[in-house]
mmCIF file of C-alpha atoms in Angstrom:
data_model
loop_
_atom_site.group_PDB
_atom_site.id
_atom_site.type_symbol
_atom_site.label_atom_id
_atom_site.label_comp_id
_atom_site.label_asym_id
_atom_site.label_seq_id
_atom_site.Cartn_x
_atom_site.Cartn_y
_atom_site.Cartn_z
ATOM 1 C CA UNK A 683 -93.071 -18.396 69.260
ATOM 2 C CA UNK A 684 -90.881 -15.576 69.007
ATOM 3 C CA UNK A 685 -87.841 -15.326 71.854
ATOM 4 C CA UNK A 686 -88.468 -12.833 74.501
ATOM 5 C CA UNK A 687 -85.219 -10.237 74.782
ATOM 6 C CA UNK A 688 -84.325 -7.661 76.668
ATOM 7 C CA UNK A 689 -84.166 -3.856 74.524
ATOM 8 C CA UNK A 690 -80.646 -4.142 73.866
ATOM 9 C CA UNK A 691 -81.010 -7.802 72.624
ATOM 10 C CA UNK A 692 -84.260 -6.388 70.298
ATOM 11 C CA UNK A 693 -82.160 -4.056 69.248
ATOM 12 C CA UNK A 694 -79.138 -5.573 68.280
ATOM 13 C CA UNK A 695 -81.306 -8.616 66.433
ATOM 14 C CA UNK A 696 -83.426 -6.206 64.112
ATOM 15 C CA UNK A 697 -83.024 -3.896 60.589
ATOM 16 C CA UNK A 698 -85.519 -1.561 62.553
ATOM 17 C CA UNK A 699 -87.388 -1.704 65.274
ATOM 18 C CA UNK A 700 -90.958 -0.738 65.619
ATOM 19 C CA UNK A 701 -92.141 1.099 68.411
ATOM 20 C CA UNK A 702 -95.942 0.728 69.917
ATOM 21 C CA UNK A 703 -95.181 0.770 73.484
ATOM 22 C CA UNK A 704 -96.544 4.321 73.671
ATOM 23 C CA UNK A 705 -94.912 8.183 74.279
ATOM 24 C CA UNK A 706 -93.327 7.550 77.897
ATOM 25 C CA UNK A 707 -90.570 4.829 76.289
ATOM 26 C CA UNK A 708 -89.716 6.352 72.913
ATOM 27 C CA UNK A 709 -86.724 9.043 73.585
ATOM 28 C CA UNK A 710 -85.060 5.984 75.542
ATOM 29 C CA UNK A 711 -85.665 3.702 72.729
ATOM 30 C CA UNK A 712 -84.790 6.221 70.068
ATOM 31 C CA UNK A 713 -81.382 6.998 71.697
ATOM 32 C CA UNK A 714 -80.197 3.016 72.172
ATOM 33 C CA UNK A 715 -81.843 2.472 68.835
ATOM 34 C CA UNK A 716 -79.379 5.280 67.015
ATOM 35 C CA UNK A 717 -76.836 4.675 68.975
ATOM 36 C CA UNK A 718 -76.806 1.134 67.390
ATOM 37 C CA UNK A 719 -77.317 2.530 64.249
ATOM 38 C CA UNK A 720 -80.459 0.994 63.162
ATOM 39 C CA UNK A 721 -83.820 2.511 62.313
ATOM 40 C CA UNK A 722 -86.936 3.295 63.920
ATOM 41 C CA UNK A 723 -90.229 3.269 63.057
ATOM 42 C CA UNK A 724 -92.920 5.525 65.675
ATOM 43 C CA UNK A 725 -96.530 4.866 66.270
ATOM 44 C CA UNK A 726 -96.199 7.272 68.577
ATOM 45 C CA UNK A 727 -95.760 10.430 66.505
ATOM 46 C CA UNK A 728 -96.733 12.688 69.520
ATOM 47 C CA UNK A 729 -93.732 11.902 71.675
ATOM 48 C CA UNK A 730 -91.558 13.895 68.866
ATOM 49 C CA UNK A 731 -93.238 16.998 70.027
ATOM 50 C CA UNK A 732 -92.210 16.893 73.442
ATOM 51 C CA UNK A 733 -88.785 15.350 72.435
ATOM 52 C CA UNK A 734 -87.743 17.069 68.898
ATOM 53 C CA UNK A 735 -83.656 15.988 69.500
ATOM 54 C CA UNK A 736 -84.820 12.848 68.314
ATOM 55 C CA UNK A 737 -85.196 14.126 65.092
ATOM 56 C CA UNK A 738 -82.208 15.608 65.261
ATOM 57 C CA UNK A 739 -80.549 12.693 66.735
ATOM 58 C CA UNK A 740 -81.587 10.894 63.740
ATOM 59 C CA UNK A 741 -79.949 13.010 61.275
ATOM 60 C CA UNK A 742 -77.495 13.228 63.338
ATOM 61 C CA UNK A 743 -76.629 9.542 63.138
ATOM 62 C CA UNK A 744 -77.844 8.736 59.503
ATOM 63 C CA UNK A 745 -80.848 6.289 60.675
ATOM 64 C CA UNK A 746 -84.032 6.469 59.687
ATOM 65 C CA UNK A 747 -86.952 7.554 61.737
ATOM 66 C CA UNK A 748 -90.520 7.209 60.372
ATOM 67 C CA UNK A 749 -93.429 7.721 61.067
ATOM 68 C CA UNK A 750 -96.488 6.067 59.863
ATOM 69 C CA UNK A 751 -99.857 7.824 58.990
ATOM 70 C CA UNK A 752 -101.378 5.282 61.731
ATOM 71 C CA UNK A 753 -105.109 6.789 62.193
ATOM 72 C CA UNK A 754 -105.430 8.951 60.006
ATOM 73 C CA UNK A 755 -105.123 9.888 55.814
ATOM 74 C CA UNK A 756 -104.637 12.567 53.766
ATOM 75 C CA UNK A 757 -100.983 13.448 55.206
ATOM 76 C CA UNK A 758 -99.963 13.645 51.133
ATOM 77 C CA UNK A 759 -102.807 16.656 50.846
ATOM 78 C CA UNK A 760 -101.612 18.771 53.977
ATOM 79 C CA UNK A 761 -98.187 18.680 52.976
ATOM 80 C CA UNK A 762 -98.627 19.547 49.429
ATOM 81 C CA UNK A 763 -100.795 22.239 50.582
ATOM 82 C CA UNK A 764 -97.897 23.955 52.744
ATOM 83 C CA UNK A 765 -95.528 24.413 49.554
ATOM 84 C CA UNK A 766 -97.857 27.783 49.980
ATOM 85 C CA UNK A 767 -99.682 29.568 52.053
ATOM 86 C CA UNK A 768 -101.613 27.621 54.829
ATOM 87 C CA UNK A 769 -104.194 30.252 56.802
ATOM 88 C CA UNK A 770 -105.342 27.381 59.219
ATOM 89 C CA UNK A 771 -104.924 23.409 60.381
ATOM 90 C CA UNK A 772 -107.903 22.860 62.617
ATOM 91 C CA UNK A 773 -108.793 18.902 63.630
ATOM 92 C CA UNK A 774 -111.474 17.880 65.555
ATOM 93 C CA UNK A 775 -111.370 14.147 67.272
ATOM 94 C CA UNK A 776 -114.951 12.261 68.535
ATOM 95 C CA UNK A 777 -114.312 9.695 70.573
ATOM 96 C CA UNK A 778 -116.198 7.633 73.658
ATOM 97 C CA UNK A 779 -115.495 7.729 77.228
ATOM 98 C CA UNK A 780 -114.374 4.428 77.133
ATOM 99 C CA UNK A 781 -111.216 5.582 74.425
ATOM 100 C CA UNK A 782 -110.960 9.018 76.830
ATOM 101 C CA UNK A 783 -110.889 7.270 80.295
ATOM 102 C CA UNK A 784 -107.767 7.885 82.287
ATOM 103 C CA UNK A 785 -106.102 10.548 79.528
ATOM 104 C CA UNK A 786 -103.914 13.739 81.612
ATOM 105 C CA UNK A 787 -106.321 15.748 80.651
ATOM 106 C CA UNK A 788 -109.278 14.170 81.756
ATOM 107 C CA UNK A 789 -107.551 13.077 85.204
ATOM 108 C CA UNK A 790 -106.060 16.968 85.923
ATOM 109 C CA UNK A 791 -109.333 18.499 85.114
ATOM 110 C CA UNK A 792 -111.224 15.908 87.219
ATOM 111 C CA UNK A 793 -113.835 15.556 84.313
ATOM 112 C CA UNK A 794 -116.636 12.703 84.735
ATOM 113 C CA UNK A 795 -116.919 10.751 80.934
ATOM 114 C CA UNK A 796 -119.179 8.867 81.915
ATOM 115 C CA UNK A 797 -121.942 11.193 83.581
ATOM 116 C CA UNK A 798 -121.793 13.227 80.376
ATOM 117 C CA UNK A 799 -125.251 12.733 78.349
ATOM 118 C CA UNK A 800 -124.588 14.461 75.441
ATOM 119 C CA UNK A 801 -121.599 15.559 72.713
ATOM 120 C CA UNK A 802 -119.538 17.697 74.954
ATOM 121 C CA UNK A 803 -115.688 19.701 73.947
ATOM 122 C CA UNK A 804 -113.762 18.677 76.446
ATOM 123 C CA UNK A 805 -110.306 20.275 75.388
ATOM 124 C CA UNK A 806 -109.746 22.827 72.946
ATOM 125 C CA UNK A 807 -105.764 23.928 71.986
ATOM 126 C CA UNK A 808 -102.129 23.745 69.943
ATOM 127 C CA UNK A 809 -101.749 19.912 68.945
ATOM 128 C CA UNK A 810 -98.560 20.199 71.385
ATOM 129 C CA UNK A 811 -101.147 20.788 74.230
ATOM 130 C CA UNK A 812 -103.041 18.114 72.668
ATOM 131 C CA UNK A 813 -100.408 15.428 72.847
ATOM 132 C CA UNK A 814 -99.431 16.304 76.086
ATOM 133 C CA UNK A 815 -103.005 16.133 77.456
ATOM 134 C CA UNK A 816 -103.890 13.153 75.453
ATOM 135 C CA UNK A 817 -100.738 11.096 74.793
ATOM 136 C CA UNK A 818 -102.818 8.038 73.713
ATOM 137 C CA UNK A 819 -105.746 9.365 71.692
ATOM 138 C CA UNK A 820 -104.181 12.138 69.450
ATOM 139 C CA UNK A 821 -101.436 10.755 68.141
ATOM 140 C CA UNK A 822 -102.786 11.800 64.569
ATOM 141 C CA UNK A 823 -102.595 15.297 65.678
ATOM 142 C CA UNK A 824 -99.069 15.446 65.835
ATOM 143 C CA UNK A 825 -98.749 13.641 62.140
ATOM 144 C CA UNK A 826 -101.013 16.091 60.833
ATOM 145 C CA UNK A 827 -99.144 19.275 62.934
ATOM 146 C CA UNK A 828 -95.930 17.557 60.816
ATOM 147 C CA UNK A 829 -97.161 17.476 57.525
ATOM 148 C CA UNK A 830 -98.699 20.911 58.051
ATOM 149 C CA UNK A 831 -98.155 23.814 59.799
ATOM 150 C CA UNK A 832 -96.305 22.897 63.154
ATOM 151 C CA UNK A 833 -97.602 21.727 66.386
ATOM 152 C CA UNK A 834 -98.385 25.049 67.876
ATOM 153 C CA UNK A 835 -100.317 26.442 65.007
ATOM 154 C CA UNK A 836 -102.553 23.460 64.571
ATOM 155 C CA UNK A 837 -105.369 23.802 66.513
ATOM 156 C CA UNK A 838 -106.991 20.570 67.735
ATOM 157 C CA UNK A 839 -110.300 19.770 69.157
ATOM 158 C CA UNK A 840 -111.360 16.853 71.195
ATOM 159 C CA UNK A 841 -115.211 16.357 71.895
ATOM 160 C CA UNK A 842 -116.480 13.418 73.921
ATOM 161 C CA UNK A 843 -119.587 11.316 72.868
ATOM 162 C CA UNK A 844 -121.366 9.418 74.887
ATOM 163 C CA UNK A 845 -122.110 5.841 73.299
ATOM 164 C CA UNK A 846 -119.620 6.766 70.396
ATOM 165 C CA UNK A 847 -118.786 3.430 68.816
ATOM 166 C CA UNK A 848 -115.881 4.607 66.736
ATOM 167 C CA UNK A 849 -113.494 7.297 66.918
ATOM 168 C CA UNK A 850 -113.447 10.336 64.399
ATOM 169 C CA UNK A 851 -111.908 12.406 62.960
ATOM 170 C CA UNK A 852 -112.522 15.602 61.079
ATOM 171 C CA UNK A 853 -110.037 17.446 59.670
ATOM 172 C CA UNK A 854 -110.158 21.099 57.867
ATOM 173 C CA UNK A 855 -106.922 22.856 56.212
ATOM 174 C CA UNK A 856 -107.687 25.928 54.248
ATOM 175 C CA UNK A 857 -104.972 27.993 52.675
ATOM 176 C CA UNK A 858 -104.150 29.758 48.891
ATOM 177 C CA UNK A 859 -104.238 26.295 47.262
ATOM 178 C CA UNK A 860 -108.402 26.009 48.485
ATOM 179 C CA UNK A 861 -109.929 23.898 50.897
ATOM 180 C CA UNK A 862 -109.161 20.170 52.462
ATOM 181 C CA UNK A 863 -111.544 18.592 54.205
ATOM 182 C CA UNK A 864 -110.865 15.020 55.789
ATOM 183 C CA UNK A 865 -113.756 13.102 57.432
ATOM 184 C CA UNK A 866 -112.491 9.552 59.280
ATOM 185 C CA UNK A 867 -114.371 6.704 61.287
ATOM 186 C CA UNK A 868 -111.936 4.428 62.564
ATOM 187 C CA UNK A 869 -113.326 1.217 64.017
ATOM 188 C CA UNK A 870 -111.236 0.312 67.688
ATOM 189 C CA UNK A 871 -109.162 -2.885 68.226
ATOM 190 C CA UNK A 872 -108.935 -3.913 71.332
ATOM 191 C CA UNK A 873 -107.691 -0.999 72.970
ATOM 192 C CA UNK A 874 -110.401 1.613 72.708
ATOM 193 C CA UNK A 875 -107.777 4.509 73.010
ATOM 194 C CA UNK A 876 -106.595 3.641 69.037
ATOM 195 C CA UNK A 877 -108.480 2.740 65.930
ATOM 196 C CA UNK A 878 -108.069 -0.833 63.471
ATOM 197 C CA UNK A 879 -105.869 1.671 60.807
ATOM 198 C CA UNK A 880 -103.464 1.932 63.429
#
């Protein structure tokens, strides 16, 4: 089994540490992680939107900072597209009240998942709103708002299903190269918030 350490000790032992502990402990992690000069690897992407000095602390310091495609593909296609003119990044997420329960957005706009019968749009906005209002479920809005056209000109959808077994993901970028049109199904794991790709 491996040792259990504290951050610093985790830290200090790795090449690069990989964060999965979710949006609430990444700009502390990113800062002791830099300041030890190592790298860091981000599953969640969204946390850079509400925290952008840790990109710049990154450069800052030399270290690496990824961040993995996780739930979603095509990333290659919507940043190729936006060496020109991009007219619109729209994505729209499906997902179950089971991978919705307890999200900000849910809990501030006191909305009921599970009396719901049919395909409903819960939360239409700027994948910055998006990440804010669901921290654990879109994620992949915030890699595709990188690799496109910014988080506040990416427009993100996020329409519950009742009885929706996996969680999808449409996504439509049209601009002077043509039309892009991604279609996902991502099977959970055991946390029905995030798909098996992840």
């Amino acid at each position: 089994p491996q040792p259990f350490m504290s951050t610093g000790e985790l830290i200090e032992a790795c090449d690069m540490v990989v964060e999965a502990a979710g949006a609430a402990v990444v700009p502390g992690l990113a800062t002791a992680t830099f300041d030890a000069g190592k790298d860091l690897m981000l599953i969640s992407v969204g946390a850079l939107i509400a925290h952008p000095e840790i990109l710049d602390r990154s450069r800052e310091t030399g270290c690496r900072l990824l961040m993995p495609s996780g739930a979603i593909v095509g990333l290659d296609g919507i940043k190729s597209a936006t060496m020109g003119v991009v007219d619109h990044v729209t994505m729209t997420s499906r997902k179950g009240p089971a991978a919705l329960d307890g999200a900000p957005h849910v809990v501030n706009n006191n909305l009921d998942l599970w009396a719901m019968t049919e395909e409903t749009e819960i939360f239409s906005g700027s994948a910055r709103e998006a990440c804010v209002g669901f921290p654990a479920n879109l994620n992949v809005s915030a890699a595709v708002s990188f690799a496109g056209i910014g988080p506040d000109r990416t427009t993100v959808k996020m329409v519950l299903v009742p009885e929706l077994a996996r969680n999808c993901h449409d996504i439509e970028v049209e601009g002077e190269f043509g039309l892009l049109r991604i279609h996902l199904e991502n099977i959970p794991g055991e946390n029905p918030k995030t798909g098996r790709l992840t």
